[in-house]
């Protein structure tokens, strides 16, 4: 019997996570990509492990991976998005904050996705209908919650919308600090944490995150779990809005949008 897409996305992401775990703490060759950004041998090896699993089961699908780019014809409209190690800087500094992300886009929709924490050995996954976390072989439903009031802000550049939004400005906003407690982990694992109820929200600037190898899996998880997911302007991501605001509930989402809109006017910037 052929493997289902949702089982395959978990298997592929776990294959990458196994490589990441095995390479943690070892001496790693670095490949510079841009100033301040690099890949390690662990990124490359984990990506190949993921692609090997996908190719064996779905040879006709296209793959877009962070390190190797696009491969495969993909004439069937199916494309796998692969981020083999999100949090490379953390990983290289021997900090156990990273994720392995795999998602399948069919047409314009992400239908299945998985985000693995290789060190907690947790798999956050969705079949496109509901979202789950797998630990010790058991699946539990993801339930968002804003109770913690913890909000992760991505402070990594680039900042394409800095004229109207900058996460660093939000950190200096007293009204933000009155409502929330900021966190910075520098990995898209934090997006999955919103779906799991471990974060109240996540905010980042960027372009076209629905098609990003870094964020597609986390966005799909949050949407399936029932989070509120929009761009920085509050519009649905499919409408072409930039950035990402993921919140556990409508109240948290509305509060964050109010804070973001305050930055639109220079006179209100802290």
mmCIF file of C-alpha atoms in Angstrom:
data_model
loop_
_atom_site.group_PDB
_atom_site.id
_atom_site.type_symbol
_atom_site.label_atom_id
_atom_site.label_comp_id
_atom_site.label_asym_id
_atom_site.label_seq_id
_atom_site.Cartn_x
_atom_site.Cartn_y
_atom_site.Cartn_z
ATOM 1 C CA UNK A 1 0.000 0.000 0.000
ATOM 2 C CA UNK A 2 1.401 3.425 -0.924
ATOM 3 C CA UNK A 3 2.144 5.858 1.876
ATOM 4 C CA UNK A 4 -0.254 8.773 2.411
ATOM 5 C CA UNK A 5 0.978 12.340 2.031
ATOM 6 C CA UNK A 6 0.561 13.107 5.721
ATOM 7 C CA UNK A 7 2.513 10.015 6.730
ATOM 8 C CA UNK A 8 5.185 10.845 4.163
ATOM 9 C CA UNK A 9 5.668 14.421 5.344
ATOM 10 C CA UNK A 10 6.245 13.152 8.893
ATOM 11 C CA UNK A 11 8.654 10.446 7.723
ATOM 12 C CA UNK A 12 10.640 12.920 5.639
ATOM 13 C CA UNK A 13 10.879 15.527 8.399
ATOM 14 C CA UNK A 14 11.911 12.869 10.927
ATOM 15 C CA UNK A 15 14.659 11.691 8.567
ATOM 16 C CA UNK A 16 16.071 15.204 8.510
ATOM 17 C CA UNK A 17 15.738 15.567 12.273
ATOM 18 C CA UNK A 18 17.688 12.346 12.808
ATOM 19 C CA UNK A 19 20.625 13.828 10.891
ATOM 20 C CA UNK A 20 20.423 17.108 12.815
ATOM 21 C CA UNK A 21 20.504 15.259 16.154
ATOM 22 C CA UNK A 22 23.417 13.078 15.104
ATOM 23 C CA UNK A 23 25.494 16.075 13.987
ATOM 24 C CA UNK A 24 24.826 18.264 17.033
ATOM 25 C CA UNK A 25 28.010 19.314 18.808
ATOM 26 C CA UNK A 26 30.325 17.999 16.082
ATOM 27 C CA UNK A 27 32.778 20.025 14.020
ATOM 28 C CA UNK A 28 30.849 21.270 11.006
ATOM 29 C CA UNK A 29 32.021 22.748 7.739
ATOM 30 C CA UNK A 30 30.323 26.084 7.024
ATOM 31 C CA UNK A 31 29.230 27.260 3.599
ATOM 32 C CA UNK A 32 28.768 31.036 3.458
ATOM 33 C CA UNK A 33 25.638 32.191 1.601
ATOM 34 C CA UNK A 34 25.349 35.890 2.389
ATOM 35 C CA UNK A 35 26.927 38.183 4.951
ATOM 36 C CA UNK A 36 26.122 36.709 8.359
ATOM 37 C CA UNK A 37 24.282 33.742 6.894
ATOM 38 C CA UNK A 38 25.690 30.297 6.317
ATOM 39 C CA UNK A 39 24.769 26.639 6.025
ATOM 40 C CA UNK A 40 26.537 23.800 7.762
ATOM 41 C CA UNK A 41 27.223 20.241 6.693
ATOM 42 C CA UNK A 42 24.276 19.275 8.914
ATOM 43 C CA UNK A 43 21.916 21.449 6.830
ATOM 44 C CA UNK A 44 23.108 19.836 3.605
ATOM 45 C CA UNK A 45 23.026 16.261 4.918
ATOM 46 C CA UNK A 46 19.611 16.661 6.541
ATOM 47 C CA UNK A 47 18.218 18.137 3.335
ATOM 48 C CA UNK A 48 19.505 15.190 1.309
ATOM 49 C CA UNK A 49 17.972 12.722 3.780
ATOM 50 C CA UNK A 50 14.594 14.452 3.412
ATOM 51 C CA UNK A 51 14.789 14.568 -0.381
ATOM 52 C CA UNK A 52 15.751 10.875 -0.536
ATOM 53 C CA UNK A 53 12.559 9.961 1.355
ATOM 54 C CA UNK A 54 10.394 12.184 -0.839
ATOM 55 C CA UNK A 55 11.946 11.020 -4.105
ATOM 56 C CA UNK A 56 11.511 7.344 -3.200
ATOM 57 C CA UNK A 57 7.790 7.784 -2.550
ATOM 58 C CA UNK A 58 6.860 10.622 -4.946
ATOM 59 C CA UNK A 59 9.346 10.656 -7.858
ATOM 60 C CA UNK A 60 7.086 12.834 -10.017
ATOM 61 C CA UNK A 61 6.806 15.702 -7.536
ATOM 62 C CA UNK A 62 8.927 18.855 -7.506
ATOM 63 C CA UNK A 63 11.021 19.774 -4.471
ATOM 64 C CA UNK A 64 12.073 23.268 -3.420
ATOM 65 C CA UNK A 65 14.751 23.024 -0.737
ATOM 66 C CA UNK A 66 16.674 25.749 1.049
ATOM 67 C CA UNK A 67 20.163 24.586 0.086
ATOM 68 C CA UNK A 68 19.699 22.871 -3.287
ATOM 69 C CA UNK A 69 16.855 24.937 -4.736
ATOM 70 C CA UNK A 70 14.232 23.495 -7.062
ATOM 71 C CA UNK A 71 14.541 19.993 -8.510
ATOM 72 C CA UNK A 72 12.110 17.784 -10.375
ATOM 73 C CA UNK A 73 9.641 18.674 -13.088
ATOM 74 C CA UNK A 74 6.582 18.908 -10.868
ATOM 75 C CA UNK A 75 4.194 18.844 -13.835
ATOM 76 C CA UNK A 76 1.517 17.420 -11.546
ATOM 77 C CA UNK A 77 1.223 20.660 -9.539
ATOM 78 C CA UNK A 78 2.751 19.140 -6.399
ATOM 79 C CA UNK A 79 5.759 20.801 -4.752
ATOM 80 C CA UNK A 80 7.481 19.853 -1.505
ATOM 81 C CA UNK A 81 8.973 22.740 0.491
ATOM 82 C CA UNK A 82 11.998 21.689 2.535
ATOM 83 C CA UNK A 83 13.807 23.587 5.282
ATOM 84 C CA UNK A 84 16.315 21.076 6.690
ATOM 85 C CA UNK A 85 17.475 23.120 9.686
ATOM 86 C CA UNK A 86 15.689 26.295 10.708
ATOM 87 C CA UNK A 87 17.890 27.846 13.359
ATOM 88 C CA UNK A 88 21.316 27.186 11.866
ATOM 89 C CA UNK A 89 22.946 29.963 13.889
ATOM 90 C CA UNK A 90 21.536 28.477 17.083
ATOM 91 C CA UNK A 91 22.643 24.979 16.066
ATOM 92 C CA UNK A 92 26.175 26.068 15.155
ATOM 93 C CA UNK A 93 26.449 27.797 18.540
ATOM 94 C CA UNK A 94 25.393 24.524 20.246
ATOM 95 C CA UNK A 95 22.019 25.867 21.263
ATOM 96 C CA UNK A 96 19.168 23.364 21.032
ATOM 97 C CA UNK A 97 16.624 25.636 19.361
ATOM 98 C CA UNK A 98 15.959 24.489 15.815
ATOM 99 C CA UNK A 99 13.366 22.806 13.641
ATOM 100 C CA UNK A 100 13.120 20.704 10.504
ATOM 101 C CA UNK A 101 10.252 21.785 8.254
ATOM 102 C CA UNK A 102 8.593 19.984 5.355
ATOM 103 C CA UNK A 103 5.353 20.942 3.612
ATOM 104 C CA UNK A 104 3.505 19.890 0.462
ATOM 105 C CA UNK A 105 1.948 22.550 -1.736
ATOM 106 C CA UNK A 106 -0.662 21.326 -4.202
ATOM 107 C CA UNK A 107 -1.557 24.159 -6.519
ATOM 108 C CA UNK A 108 -1.725 27.192 -4.229
ATOM 109 C CA UNK A 109 -2.609 25.288 -1.038
ATOM 110 C CA UNK A 110 -0.381 23.576 1.525
ATOM 111 C CA UNK A 111 -2.126 20.267 2.159
ATOM 112 C CA UNK A 112 0.167 18.522 4.653
ATOM 113 C CA UNK A 113 3.078 19.734 6.755
ATOM 114 C CA UNK A 114 5.415 18.752 9.563
ATOM 115 C CA UNK A 115 7.738 20.695 11.821
ATOM 116 C CA UNK A 116 10.058 18.609 13.994
ATOM 117 C CA UNK A 117 11.906 19.673 17.116
ATOM 118 C CA UNK A 118 14.919 17.357 16.780
ATOM 119 C CA UNK A 119 15.994 17.762 20.404
ATOM 120 C CA UNK A 120 12.644 17.458 22.177
ATOM 121 C CA UNK A 121 11.805 14.637 19.718
ATOM 122 C CA UNK A 122 8.411 16.168 18.980
ATOM 123 C CA UNK A 123 6.690 16.185 15.609
ATOM 124 C CA UNK A 124 4.088 18.873 14.939
ATOM 125 C CA UNK A 125 2.081 17.828 11.901
ATOM 126 C CA UNK A 126 -1.123 18.419 10.001
ATOM 127 C CA UNK A 127 -3.107 16.476 7.448
ATOM 128 C CA UNK A 128 -4.684 19.739 6.306
ATOM 129 C CA UNK A 129 -7.757 19.252 8.464
ATOM 130 C CA UNK A 130 -6.455 19.147 12.035
ATOM 131 C CA UNK A 131 -3.074 19.623 13.713
ATOM 132 C CA UNK A 132 -1.279 17.284 16.094
ATOM 133 C CA UNK A 133 1.894 16.822 18.109
ATOM 134 C CA UNK A 134 3.521 13.402 18.213
ATOM 135 C CA UNK A 135 5.677 12.380 21.145
ATOM 136 C CA UNK A 136 6.648 8.879 22.271
ATOM 137 C CA UNK A 137 4.548 7.470 19.418
ATOM 138 C CA UNK A 138 1.335 9.146 20.553
ATOM 139 C CA UNK A 139 -0.557 11.910 18.733
ATOM 140 C CA UNK A 140 -2.385 14.674 20.588
ATOM 141 C CA UNK A 141 -4.431 17.512 19.102
ATOM 142 C CA UNK A 142 -2.846 20.950 19.095
ATOM 143 C CA UNK A 143 -4.894 23.489 21.045
ATOM 144 C CA UNK A 144 -3.879 27.171 20.789
ATOM 145 C CA UNK A 145 -3.964 29.300 23.944
ATOM 146 C CA UNK A 146 -2.996 32.900 24.697
ATOM 147 C CA UNK A 147 -2.720 32.240 28.438
ATOM 148 C CA UNK A 148 1.092 32.527 28.543
ATOM 149 C CA UNK A 149 1.065 36.061 26.992
ATOM 150 C CA UNK A 150 4.410 35.104 25.405
ATOM 151 C CA UNK A 151 4.950 36.590 21.949
ATOM 152 C CA UNK A 152 7.907 35.614 19.786
ATOM 153 C CA UNK A 153 9.314 38.390 17.605
ATOM 154 C CA UNK A 154 11.668 37.611 14.763
ATOM 155 C CA UNK A 155 14.585 40.053 14.956
ATOM 156 C CA UNK A 156 16.591 38.519 12.111
ATOM 157 C CA UNK A 157 16.991 40.684 8.994
ATOM 158 C CA UNK A 158 15.969 41.509 6.335
ATOM 159 C CA UNK A 159 13.202 43.951 7.254
ATOM 160 C CA UNK A 160 11.443 44.788 3.966
ATOM 161 C CA UNK A 161 8.635 46.732 5.682
ATOM 162 C CA UNK A 162 10.770 48.677 8.142
ATOM 163 C CA UNK A 163 9.137 51.977 7.152
ATOM 164 C CA UNK A 164 5.828 50.788 8.604
ATOM 165 C CA UNK A 165 6.870 47.979 10.951
ATOM 166 C CA UNK A 166 9.990 46.979 12.849
ATOM 167 C CA UNK A 167 9.948 44.344 15.577
ATOM 168 C CA UNK A 168 12.606 46.246 17.531
ATOM 169 C CA UNK A 169 10.260 49.235 17.788
ATOM 170 C CA UNK A 170 7.557 46.998 19.209
ATOM 171 C CA UNK A 171 9.958 45.913 21.959
ATOM 172 C CA UNK A 172 10.251 49.563 23.021
ATOM 173 C CA UNK A 173 6.493 50.132 23.053
ATOM 174 C CA UNK A 174 5.215 50.357 26.637
ATOM 175 C CA UNK A 175 1.724 49.287 25.577
ATOM 176 C CA UNK A 176 3.199 46.086 24.145
ATOM 177 C CA UNK A 177 5.010 45.312 27.385
ATOM 178 C CA UNK A 178 1.855 45.985 29.386
ATOM 179 C CA UNK A 179 0.047 43.177 27.537
ATOM 180 C CA UNK A 180 2.697 40.687 26.429
ATOM 181 C CA UNK A 181 6.074 39.190 27.293
ATOM 182 C CA UNK A 182 8.476 39.175 24.329
ATOM 183 C CA UNK A 183 10.593 36.187 23.388
ATOM 184 C CA UNK A 184 13.186 35.660 20.652
ATOM 185 C CA UNK A 185 14.256 32.130 19.702
ATOM 186 C CA UNK A 186 15.317 32.695 16.055
ATOM 187 C CA UNK A 187 13.727 29.587 14.580
ATOM 188 C CA UNK A 188 10.328 28.991 13.010
ATOM 189 C CA UNK A 189 9.761 26.305 15.638
ATOM 190 C CA UNK A 190 8.144 29.175 17.542
ATOM 191 C CA UNK A 191 5.349 29.261 14.947
ATOM 192 C CA UNK A 192 4.452 25.653 15.799
ATOM 193 C CA UNK A 193 4.483 26.629 19.463
ATOM 194 C CA UNK A 194 1.582 29.015 18.833
ATOM 195 C CA UNK A 195 -0.465 26.132 17.453
ATOM 196 C CA UNK A 196 0.523 24.079 20.506
ATOM 197 C CA UNK A 197 -0.532 26.737 23.034
ATOM 198 C CA UNK A 198 3.039 27.412 24.182
ATOM 199 C CA UNK A 199 3.092 30.906 22.725
ATOM 200 C CA UNK A 200 0.296 33.450 22.490
ATOM 201 C CA UNK A 201 1.569 34.762 19.154
ATOM 202 C CA UNK A 202 4.401 35.082 16.676
ATOM 203 C CA UNK A 203 5.265 38.141 14.565
ATOM 204 C CA UNK A 204 7.769 38.533 11.735
ATOM 205 C CA UNK A 205 8.480 40.732 8.743
ATOM 206 C CA UNK A 206 9.231 39.101 5.349
ATOM 207 C CA UNK A 207 7.822 38.723 1.834
ATOM 208 C CA UNK A 208 5.594 35.870 0.562
ATOM 209 C CA UNK A 209 5.779 33.616 3.615
ATOM 210 C CA UNK A 210 3.087 31.216 2.381
ATOM 211 C CA UNK A 211 5.621 29.911 -0.138
ATOM 212 C CA UNK A 212 8.635 30.082 2.170
ATOM 213 C CA UNK A 213 10.451 26.861 2.988
ATOM 214 C CA UNK A 214 10.982 28.301 6.470
ATOM 215 C CA UNK A 215 7.394 29.229 7.275
ATOM 216 C CA UNK A 216 4.979 27.212 5.090
ATOM 217 C CA UNK A 217 4.847 24.274 7.513
ATOM 218 C CA UNK A 218 4.281 26.413 10.608
ATOM 219 C CA UNK A 219 1.607 28.478 8.892
ATOM 220 C CA UNK A 220 -0.235 25.317 7.814
ATOM 221 C CA UNK A 221 -0.050 23.942 11.367
ATOM 222 C CA UNK A 222 -1.463 27.132 12.850
ATOM 223 C CA UNK A 223 -4.276 27.368 10.312
ATOM 224 C CA UNK A 224 -5.267 23.737 10.928
ATOM 225 C CA UNK A 225 -5.149 24.271 14.713
ATOM 226 C CA UNK A 226 -7.527 27.248 14.491
ATOM 227 C CA UNK A 227 -5.101 30.131 15.068
ATOM 228 C CA UNK A 228 -5.655 33.557 13.533
ATOM 229 C CA UNK A 229 -3.141 33.905 10.692
ATOM 230 C CA UNK A 230 -2.653 37.095 8.635
ATOM 231 C CA UNK A 231 -0.056 39.419 7.221
ATOM 232 C CA UNK A 232 1.148 42.500 9.083
ATOM 233 C CA UNK A 233 -1.742 44.453 7.558
ATOM 234 C CA UNK A 234 -4.324 42.028 8.947
ATOM 235 C CA UNK A 235 -5.194 40.659 5.513
ATOM 236 C CA UNK A 236 -5.182 36.939 4.680
ATOM 237 C CA UNK A 237 -1.817 35.708 3.461
ATOM 238 C CA UNK A 238 -3.292 34.588 0.152
ATOM 239 C CA UNK A 239 -4.184 38.240 -0.499
ATOM 240 C CA UNK A 240 -0.489 38.966 -0.858
ATOM 241 C CA UNK A 241 0.169 40.722 2.433
ATOM 242 C CA UNK A 242 3.734 40.898 3.740
ATOM 243 C CA UNK A 243 4.946 39.584 7.059
ATOM 244 C CA UNK A 244 3.164 37.270 9.432
ATOM 245 C CA UNK A 245 1.031 37.642 12.530
ATOM 246 C CA UNK A 246 -0.039 34.333 14.068
ATOM 247 C CA UNK A 247 -2.143 34.547 17.215
ATOM 248 C CA UNK A 248 -3.871 32.015 19.413
ATOM 249 C CA UNK A 249 -7.139 33.950 19.367
ATOM 250 C CA UNK A 250 -8.891 36.976 17.903
ATOM 251 C CA UNK A 251 -8.304 39.169 20.954
ATOM 252 C CA UNK A 252 -4.541 38.657 20.887
ATOM 253 C CA UNK A 253 -4.458 39.156 17.139
ATOM 254 C CA UNK A 254 -6.408 42.430 17.356
ATOM 255 C CA UNK A 255 -4.109 43.751 20.087
ATOM 256 C CA UNK A 256 -1.009 43.012 18.017
ATOM 257 C CA UNK A 257 -2.452 44.631 14.890
ATOM 258 C CA UNK A 258 -3.200 47.772 16.911
ATOM 259 C CA UNK A 259 0.429 47.892 18.037
ATOM 260 C CA UNK A 260 1.685 47.322 14.494
ATOM 261 C CA UNK A 261 -0.535 50.071 13.071
ATOM 262 C CA UNK A 262 0.845 52.533 15.618
ATOM 263 C CA UNK A 263 4.160 52.283 13.788
ATOM 264 C CA UNK A 264 2.648 53.547 10.539
ATOM 265 C CA UNK A 265 2.791 57.106 11.834
ATOM 266 C CA UNK A 266 6.311 58.404 12.662
ATOM 267 C CA UNK A 267 4.837 60.616 15.384
ATOM 268 C CA UNK A 268 3.652 57.567 17.328
ATOM 269 C CA UNK A 269 6.871 55.583 17.106
ATOM 270 C CA UNK A 270 8.589 55.081 20.450
#
